[in-house]
Amino acid sequence: MSDDLKNMALATNLEALRCANHDFSFSLYREVAKTETGNIFYSPFSIHVIMFMASTGAASKTFDEMVATIHLNETTHSLEAYEKLLEDLTSGNDNLKLATGMFVDTAFNVKDSFVENSKKYLKSSIEKLNFKNDPEQQRQYLNNWVLNETNNKIKDIFPKDSINNDTALVLANAVHFKSAWAHQFKHVYDGSFYVTPSDKVPVKMMYLERDFQYYHDSVLNFTAIEIPYKNYAFKMIILLPDAKDGLNNLENDISKFKLHDISKKMTQHYLSVRLPRFKIEQSLQLDETLSNLGCPTMFSQAANFSNIVEDGKLNVSKVLHKAYINVDEFGTEAAAVTIAIQYPQQCVMSFKDVNVDHPFMFFISTKCNSIIFVGRMTKID
């Protein structure tokens, strides 16, 4: 294949990968929202990286299910495209840091091809740990690795006994984002946030007047605003229902819109924006969620990871995710970690007022709309 054709194929697969990340973000949101009440916050990108990494070691039905779950197919499942996506996200800015790690028991033999692909394309580190003889010490080591890679924001993602002497392989991805706003909120005042139309709680409300990208959807009844971060490489997009109790309807309509389509419809308006300070910390166990999304086999004795080990007798026992976000008048800090633990099978110029004073959805994405974090704010403590 000529270089021109290779570049065209890479560009096509990269665009497919960005679309897959978007669609996976939304399908994951729908599934998580079924069981999680209150606030939600996670990094679909971090989860996607770990699922993709594990899928490169899968075969047959296990591979097919995993790839479909992350909204790719045999053609668009491209290591080269993932390498390019990771490079695009992290090159030229210090706001977003990604770390991927593979931790293998000293007695467990992983195929060289899986290790080399993970190192070359996914920039994964590789470490041998003695899970079999000292699982508790290795659990503490892994928690410290996560703590270090997330600027001390994600603590104790590995609970007691989550690592034991049957643990063969741990795949981990950490993402940390920190940025000031492009335009700092100038005022903070005592305001209210309506948990329900009749129940409000006191909050610190941030206030800023200036030009923002804005769109109002009169069919689905929500307002979208874009708040850029410094240097404009990243942005927060807020979807605010018109009604104070309209979030449930917006969530039910989530399949009817795409974030990049909303971005294209946005136009510049002079806005008065009021946004509450907020902080969310959340832990999710994703085994059932991912199974429901279409890949139950990887958790079962029928799992086939023959591109990781010779006999393929390996299955995923747990997928853990933990995320943190803090939003104030100065900017945003957010972090998330996704862990897959595997065992051998024997085991327009106008003035508008946008008051974000009731439940809303929000996204942190790149300027090209690659979604890094997704959240739902329904209550502020």
Short mmCIF file of C-alpha atoms in Angstrom, two decimals:
data_model
loop_
_atom_site.label_atom_id
_atom_site.label_comp_id
_atom_site.label_asym_id
_atom_site.label_seq_id
_atom_site.Cartn_x
_atom_site.Cartn_y
_atom_site.Cartn_z
CA MET A 1 0.00 0.00 0.00
CA SER A 2 1.35 3.46 -0.92
CA ASP A 3 2.03 6.10 1.74
CA ASP A 4 -0.91 8.18 0.47
CA LEU A 5 -3.31 5.27 0.80
CA LYS A 6 -1.94 4.44 4.26
CA ASN A 7 -2.46 8.03 5.36
CA MET A 8 -6.01 8.03 3.98
CA ALA A 9 -6.79 4.78 5.80
CA LEU A 10 -5.31 6.16 9.03
CA ALA A 11 -7.38 9.36 8.75
CA THR A 12 -10.54 7.31 8.11
CA ASN A 13 -9.88 5.03 11.07
CA LEU A 14 -9.00 7.98 13.31
CA GLU A 15 -12.33 9.64 12.52
CA ALA A 16 -14.11 6.31 13.13
CA LEU A 17 -12.30 6.07 16.47
CA ARG A 18 -13.43 9.56 17.50
CA CYS A 19 -17.02 8.64 16.60
CA ALA A 20 -16.66 5.38 18.54
CA ASN A 21 -15.48 7.28 21.60
CA HIS A 22 -18.50 9.60 21.34
CA ASP A 23 -21.03 6.81 20.86
CA PHE A 24 -19.47 4.69 23.62
CA SER A 25 -19.62 7.71 25.97
CA PHE A 26 -23.35 8.04 25.42
CA SER A 27 -24.20 4.31 25.52
CA LEU A 28 -22.24 4.03 28.75
CA TYR A 29 -24.10 7.03 30.18
CA ARG A 30 -27.48 5.45 29.40
CA GLU A 31 -26.46 2.20 31.09
CA VAL A 32 -24.87 3.81 34.17
CA ALA A 33 -27.86 6.15 34.63
CA LYS A 34 -30.16 3.12 34.96
CA THR A 35 -28.64 2.17 38.31
CA GLU A 36 -26.85 5.27 39.60
CA THR A 37 -28.96 7.85 41.37
CA GLY A 38 -27.75 11.37 41.97
CA ASN A 39 -24.53 12.70 40.51
CA ILE A 40 -22.55 10.83 37.88
CA PHE A 41 -18.98 11.38 36.76
CA TYR A 42 -16.64 9.13 34.77
CA SER A 43 -14.11 9.13 31.95
CA PRO A 44 -15.46 7.18 28.97
CA PHE A 45 -12.11 7.75 27.30
CA SER A 46 -10.18 5.97 30.06
CA ILE A 47 -12.62 3.03 29.98
CA HIS A 48 -12.39 2.90 26.18
CA VAL A 49 -8.58 2.72 26.32
CA ILE A 50 -8.63 -0.26 28.69
CA MET A 51 -11.33 -2.06 26.72
CA PHE A 52 -9.39 -1.51 23.50
CA MET A 53 -6.15 -2.67 25.11
CA ALA A 54 -7.77 -5.86 26.44
CA SER A 55 -9.52 -6.47 23.11
CA THR A 56 -6.15 -6.61 21.30
CA GLY A 57 -5.49 -9.73 23.35
CA ALA A 58 -8.89 -11.29 22.67
CA ALA A 59 -10.02 -13.67 19.93
CA SER A 60 -13.19 -15.13 18.41
CA LYS A 61 -16.46 -14.29 20.19
CA THR A 62 -14.70 -12.44 23.02
CA PHE A 63 -13.01 -10.11 20.53
CA ASP A 64 -16.18 -9.57 18.50
CA GLU A 65 -18.22 -8.62 21.59
CA MET A 66 -15.59 -6.30 23.04
CA VAL A 67 -15.00 -4.46 19.78
CA ALA A 68 -18.73 -4.00 19.15
CA THR A 69 -19.21 -2.72 22.72
CA ILE A 70 -16.66 0.06 22.16
CA HIS A 71 -18.37 0.90 18.83
CA LEU A 72 -15.61 -0.32 16.52
CA ASN A 73 -15.46 -3.16 14.02
CA GLU A 74 -12.78 -5.40 12.52
CA THR A 75 -11.82 -2.69 10.01
CA THR A 76 -11.77 0.31 12.34
CA HIS A 77 -10.10 -1.60 15.20
CA SER A 78 -6.72 -0.04 14.44
CA LEU A 79 -3.68 0.15 16.70
CA GLU A 80 -2.20 2.83 14.44
CA ALA A 81 -5.32 4.99 14.76
CA TYR A 82 -5.29 4.64 18.55
CA GLU A 83 -1.64 5.62 18.65
CA LYS A 84 -2.42 8.75 16.61
CA LEU A 85 -5.42 9.61 18.83
CA LEU A 86 -3.30 9.41 21.99
CA GLU A 87 -0.59 11.55 20.38
CA ASP A 88 -3.11 14.17 19.27
CA LEU A 89 -4.60 14.37 22.76
CA THR A 90 -1.36 14.83 24.66
CA SER A 91 1.03 16.60 22.29
CA GLY A 92 1.52 20.33 22.67
CA ASN A 93 -0.30 20.79 25.97
CA ASP A 94 0.26 20.00 29.62
CA ASN A 95 -3.42 20.01 30.58
CA LEU A 96 -4.11 16.34 29.89
CA LYS A 97 -1.86 13.53 31.06
CA LEU A 98 -2.45 9.87 30.26
CA ALA A 99 -0.73 6.85 31.75
CA THR A 100 -1.35 3.22 30.85
CA GLY A 101 0.21 0.32 32.72
CA MET A 102 0.37 -3.46 32.42
CA PHE A 103 1.20 -5.31 35.63
CA VAL A 104 1.95 -9.02 35.23
CA ASP A 105 2.52 -11.68 37.86
CA THR A 106 6.12 -12.88 37.84
CA ALA A 107 4.99 -16.46 37.19
CA PHE A 108 2.61 -15.56 34.35
CA ASN A 109 3.84 -15.57 30.75
CA VAL A 110 2.27 -12.96 28.49
CA LYS A 111 2.79 -13.14 24.73
CA ASP A 112 5.51 -10.85 23.43
CA SER A 113 3.19 -9.52 20.70
CA PHE A 114 0.63 -8.28 23.25
CA VAL A 115 3.36 -6.59 25.31
CA GLU A 116 5.02 -4.99 22.29
CA ASN A 117 1.76 -3.71 20.81
CA SER A 118 0.73 -2.23 24.17
CA LYS A 119 4.09 -0.51 24.56
CA LYS A 120 4.38 0.77 20.98
CA TYR A 121 0.85 1.86 20.18
CA LEU A 122 -0.77 2.47 23.57
CA LYS A 123 2.36 3.79 25.32
CA SER A 124 1.88 1.31 28.14
CA SER A 125 4.49 0.64 30.78
CA ILE A 126 5.12 -3.02 31.70
CA GLU A 127 5.99 -4.24 35.18
CA LYS A 128 6.36 -7.68 36.75
CA LEU A 129 4.82 -7.94 40.23
CA ASN A 130 4.70 -10.86 42.64
CA PHE A 131 0.94 -11.18 43.06
CA LYS A 132 1.14 -14.86 43.97
CA ASN A 133 3.39 -14.51 47.02
CA ASP A 134 2.61 -11.01 48.25
CA PRO A 135 -0.71 -9.73 46.88
CA GLU A 136 -1.26 -7.17 49.67
CA GLN A 137 2.06 -5.42 49.05
CA GLN A 138 1.34 -5.32 45.31
CA ARG A 139 -2.15 -3.90 45.98
CA GLN A 140 -0.55 -1.05 47.89
CA TYR A 141 2.00 -0.57 45.10
CA LEU A 142 -0.78 -0.32 42.49
CA ASN A 143 -2.74 2.16 44.60
CA ASN A 144 0.39 4.31 44.88
CA TRP A 145 0.91 4.11 41.09
CA VAL A 146 -2.62 5.39 40.58
CA LEU A 147 -2.22 8.11 43.21
CA ASN A 148 0.96 9.35 41.54
CA GLU A 149 -0.49 9.34 38.02
CA THR A 150 -3.60 11.30 39.07
CA ASN A 151 -1.91 14.08 41.05
CA ASN A 152 -3.02 12.46 44.34
CA LYS A 153 -6.71 12.67 43.39
CA ILE A 154 -7.66 8.98 43.02
CA LYS A 155 -7.04 7.05 46.22
CA ASP A 156 -7.49 3.37 47.05
CA ILE A 157 -9.10 2.22 43.81
CA PHE A 158 -7.95 -1.29 44.72
CA PRO A 159 -9.95 -2.19 47.84
CA LYS A 160 -8.78 -4.84 50.27
CA ASP A 161 -8.68 -8.35 48.73
CA SER A 162 -9.19 -7.01 45.18
CA ILE A 163 -5.68 -8.32 44.46
CA ASN A 164 -5.00 -11.89 45.56
CA ASN A 165 -2.57 -14.69 44.79
CA ASP A 166 -4.66 -15.76 41.76
CA THR A 167 -4.27 -12.36 40.08
CA ALA A 168 -2.38 -12.82 36.82
CA LEU A 169 -2.66 -9.51 35.01
CA VAL A 170 -3.81 -5.96 35.79
CA LEU A 171 -4.40 -3.39 33.04
CA ALA A 172 -4.67 0.21 34.21
CA ASN A 173 -5.30 3.59 32.60
CA ALA A 174 -5.08 6.90 34.45
CA VAL A 175 -6.13 10.27 33.07
CA HIS A 176 -5.54 13.62 34.74
CA PHE A 177 -6.81 16.98 33.49
CA LYS A 178 -6.13 20.39 34.97
CA SER A 179 -6.74 23.73 33.35
CA ALA A 180 -7.73 27.29 34.07
CA TRP A 181 -10.70 28.76 32.22
CA ALA A 182 -9.92 30.84 29.15
CA HIS A 183 -11.85 33.58 30.95
CA GLN A 184 -11.93 33.38 34.72
CA PHE A 185 -15.24 33.83 36.50
CA LYS A 186 -15.01 37.25 38.13
CA HIS A 187 -17.66 37.03 40.80
CA VAL A 188 -18.81 34.38 43.27
CA TYR A 189 -22.00 34.92 45.24
CA ASP A 190 -24.42 32.99 47.46
CA GLY A 191 -27.04 31.44 45.23
CA SER A 192 -29.41 28.49 45.04
CA PHE A 193 -29.48 25.19 43.16
CA TYR A 194 -32.88 23.57 42.60
CA VAL A 195 -32.60 19.85 43.32
CA THR A 196 -36.30 19.71 42.44
CA PRO A 197 -38.62 22.53 41.35
CA SER A 198 -39.65 23.03 44.98
CA ASP A 199 -36.46 22.04 46.83
CA LYS A 200 -33.38 24.25 46.62
CA VAL A 201 -30.04 24.18 48.39
CA PRO A 202 -27.55 27.02 48.97
CA VAL A 203 -24.51 27.03 46.68
CA LYS A 204 -21.63 29.28 45.72
CA MET A 205 -22.58 30.52 42.26
CA MET A 206 -19.92 31.76 39.84
CA TYR A 207 -20.77 34.60 37.47
CA LEU A 208 -19.30 35.79 34.17
CA GLU A 209 -20.52 38.02 31.33
CA ARG A 210 -18.93 37.75 27.90
CA ASP A 211 -19.25 36.07 24.49
CA PHE A 212 -19.92 32.33 24.61
CA GLN A 213 -20.86 29.67 22.09
CA TYR A 214 -24.57 29.02 22.64
CA TYR A 215 -27.40 26.94 21.22
CA HIS A 216 -31.00 26.40 22.27
CA ASP A 217 -32.89 23.31 21.12
CA SER A 218 -36.60 24.14 21.02
CA VAL A 219 -37.55 20.55 20.17
CA LEU A 220 -35.69 18.74 22.95
CA ASN A 221 -35.98 21.76 25.25
CA PHE A 222 -32.44 22.37 26.44
CA THR A 223 -29.75 25.04 26.27
CA ALA A 224 -26.15 24.21 25.40
CA ILE A 225 -23.24 26.47 26.28
CA GLU A 226 -19.55 25.98 25.71
CA ILE A 227 -17.05 27.24 28.29
CA PRO A 228 -13.51 27.10 26.90
CA TYR A 229 -10.39 26.32 28.88
CA LYS A 230 -7.16 28.27 28.59
CA ASN A 231 -5.51 27.96 25.15
CA TYR A 232 -8.82 26.57 23.77
CA ALA A 233 -7.58 22.97 23.42
CA PHE A 234 -10.38 21.77 25.74
CA LYS A 235 -13.87 22.92 26.65
CA MET A 236 -16.73 22.17 28.98
CA ILE A 237 -20.10 21.76 27.30
CA ILE A 238 -23.15 22.09 29.55
CA LEU A 239 -26.58 20.82 28.53
CA LEU A 240 -29.16 22.56 30.71
CA PRO A 241 -32.82 21.45 30.44
CA ASP A 242 -35.34 24.29 30.13
CA ALA A 243 -37.43 22.90 32.98
CA LYS A 244 -35.99 22.59 36.46
CA ASP A 245 -37.10 18.95 36.47
CA GLY A 246 -36.26 18.34 32.81
CA LEU A 247 -33.08 16.27 33.14
CA ASN A 248 -34.89 12.94 33.02
CA ASN A 249 -36.55 13.89 29.71
CA LEU A 250 -33.19 15.02 28.30
CA GLU A 251 -31.60 11.72 29.31
CA ASN A 252 -34.45 9.83 27.63
CA ASP A 253 -33.74 11.82 24.45
CA ILE A 254 -29.98 11.23 24.55
CA SER A 255 -30.05 9.03 21.45
CA LYS A 256 -31.54 11.92 19.45
CA PHE A 257 -28.47 14.17 19.51
CA LYS A 258 -24.71 14.10 19.11
CA LEU A 259 -22.31 16.44 20.82
CA HIS A 260 -20.45 17.42 17.64
CA ASP A 261 -23.77 18.27 15.95
CA ILE A 262 -24.65 20.53 18.87
CA SER A 263 -21.23 22.20 18.59
CA LYS A 264 -21.80 22.87 14.90
CA LYS A 265 -25.15 24.53 15.65
CA MET A 266 -23.70 26.84 18.29
CA THR A 267 -23.32 30.54 17.54
CA GLN A 268 -21.72 33.35 19.48
CA HIS A 269 -23.87 35.24 21.96
CA TYR A 270 -23.15 37.69 24.72
CA LEU A 271 -24.18 35.74 27.81
CA SER A 272 -24.55 36.16 31.50
CA VAL A 273 -23.51 32.73 32.81
CA ARG A 274 -24.10 31.53 36.35
CA LEU A 275 -22.51 28.19 37.19
CA PRO A 276 -22.24 26.60 40.64
CA ARG A 277 -18.97 25.46 42.11
CA PHE A 278 -19.12 21.69 42.37
CA LYS A 279 -17.10 18.63 43.19
CA ILE A 280 -17.85 14.95 42.47
CA GLU A 281 -16.03 11.77 43.48
CA GLN A 282 -17.42 8.50 42.22
CA SER A 283 -16.51 4.82 42.09
CA LEU A 284 -18.09 2.43 39.60
CA GLN A 285 -17.80 -1.32 39.18
CA LEU A 286 -18.42 -1.87 35.49
CA ASP A 287 -18.66 -5.66 35.13
CA GLU A 288 -22.45 -5.75 34.83
CA THR A 289 -22.57 -2.46 32.91
CA LEU A 290 -20.18 -3.70 30.21
CA SER A 291 -21.89 -7.09 30.09
CA ASN A 292 -25.22 -5.36 29.48
CA LEU A 293 -23.63 -3.29 26.73
CA GLY A 294 -22.72 -6.45 24.86
CA CYS A 295 -19.56 -8.18 26.12
CA PRO A 296 -20.47 -10.75 28.80
CA THR A 297 -18.11 -13.43 27.46
CA MET A 298 -14.92 -11.69 28.63
CA PHE A 299 -16.08 -12.14 32.25
CA SER A 300 -16.91 -15.84 31.82
CA GLN A 301 -15.04 -19.14 31.63
CA ALA A 302 -15.71 -19.05 27.87
CA ALA A 303 -13.46 -16.00 27.47
CA ASN A 304 -10.76 -16.31 24.83
CA PHE A 305 -7.65 -14.19 25.38
CA SER A 306 -5.37 -16.34 23.26
CA ASN A 307 -3.52 -13.24 22.01
CA ILE A 308 -2.37 -12.65 25.60
CA VAL A 309 -1.57 -16.20 26.66
CA GLU A 310 -0.95 -19.34 24.60
CA ASP A 311 -3.93 -21.33 25.81
CA GLY A 312 -6.22 -18.28 26.06
CA LYS A 313 -7.40 -19.43 29.48
CA LEU A 314 -7.79 -16.03 31.04
CA ASN A 315 -10.86 -14.02 31.90
CA VAL A 316 -11.62 -10.58 33.29
CA SER A 317 -12.80 -10.72 36.89
CA LYS A 318 -13.37 -7.01 37.54
CA VAL A 319 -13.42 -3.67 35.77
CA LEU A 320 -13.12 -0.84 38.29
CA HIS A 321 -13.43 2.88 37.60
CA LYS A 322 -12.97 5.85 39.88
CA ALA A 323 -13.24 9.53 38.95
CA TYR A 324 -12.90 12.95 40.53
CA ILE A 325 -13.73 16.50 39.43
CA ASN A 326 -13.50 19.89 41.10
CA VAL A 327 -14.93 22.94 39.32
CA ASP A 328 -14.46 26.45 40.67
CA GLU A 329 -14.08 30.02 39.40
CA PHE A 330 -10.44 29.43 38.47
CA GLY A 331 -10.85 26.29 36.36
CA THR A 332 -11.20 22.51 36.57
CA GLU A 333 -9.22 19.57 37.86
CA ALA A 334 -10.42 16.10 36.95
CA ALA A 335 -8.96 12.62 37.14
CA ALA A 336 -10.05 9.06 36.48
CA VAL A 337 -8.67 5.55 36.55
CA THR A 338 -9.92 2.38 34.88
CA ILE A 339 -8.68 -1.02 36.01
CA ALA A 340 -9.21 -4.45 34.43
CA ILE A 341 -8.14 -7.33 36.66
CA GLN A 342 -7.65 -10.68 34.94
CA TYR A 343 -7.41 -14.13 36.45
CA PRO A 344 -6.49 -17.46 34.91
CA GLN A 345 -9.69 -19.35 34.23
CA GLN A 346 -9.16 -21.64 36.98
CA CYS A 347 -10.15 -18.47 38.63
CA VAL A 348 -26.36 35.90 17.26
CA MET A 349 -25.35 39.12 19.14
CA SER A 350 -27.86 39.32 21.91
CA PHE A 351 -27.83 39.28 25.69
CA LYS A 352 -29.03 36.07 27.30
CA ASP A 353 -29.00 34.87 30.86
CA VAL A 354 -27.95 31.23 31.37
CA ASN A 355 -28.51 30.27 34.99
CA VAL A 356 -27.28 26.74 35.66
CA ASP A 357 -29.31 26.46 38.84
CA HIS A 358 -30.89 23.03 38.36
CA PRO A 359 -29.79 19.51 37.32
CA PHE A 360 -27.70 19.36 34.13
CA MET A 361 -25.35 17.21 32.06
CA PHE A 362 -21.80 18.24 31.26
CA PHE A 363 -18.87 17.08 29.16
CA ILE A 364 -15.18 17.90 29.02
CA SER A 365 -13.93 17.39 25.50
CA THR A 366 -11.22 18.45 23.12
CA LYS A 367 -11.82 21.16 20.54
CA CYS A 368 -12.42 18.28 18.07
CA ASN A 369 -15.11 16.88 20.42
CA SER A 370 -13.23 13.84 21.67
CA ILE A 371 -15.03 13.28 24.97
CA ILE A 372 -12.69 12.80 27.94
CA PHE A 373 -15.13 13.16 30.86
CA VAL A 374 -18.93 12.96 31.22
CA GLY A 375 -21.00 14.04 34.18
CA ARG A 376 -24.45 14.61 35.58
CA MET A 377 -25.03 17.10 38.40
CA THR A 378 -28.27 16.64 40.29
CA LYS A 379 -27.33 17.72 43.80
CA ILE A 380 -24.62 19.83 45.40
CA ASP A 381 -23.54 19.02 48.94
#
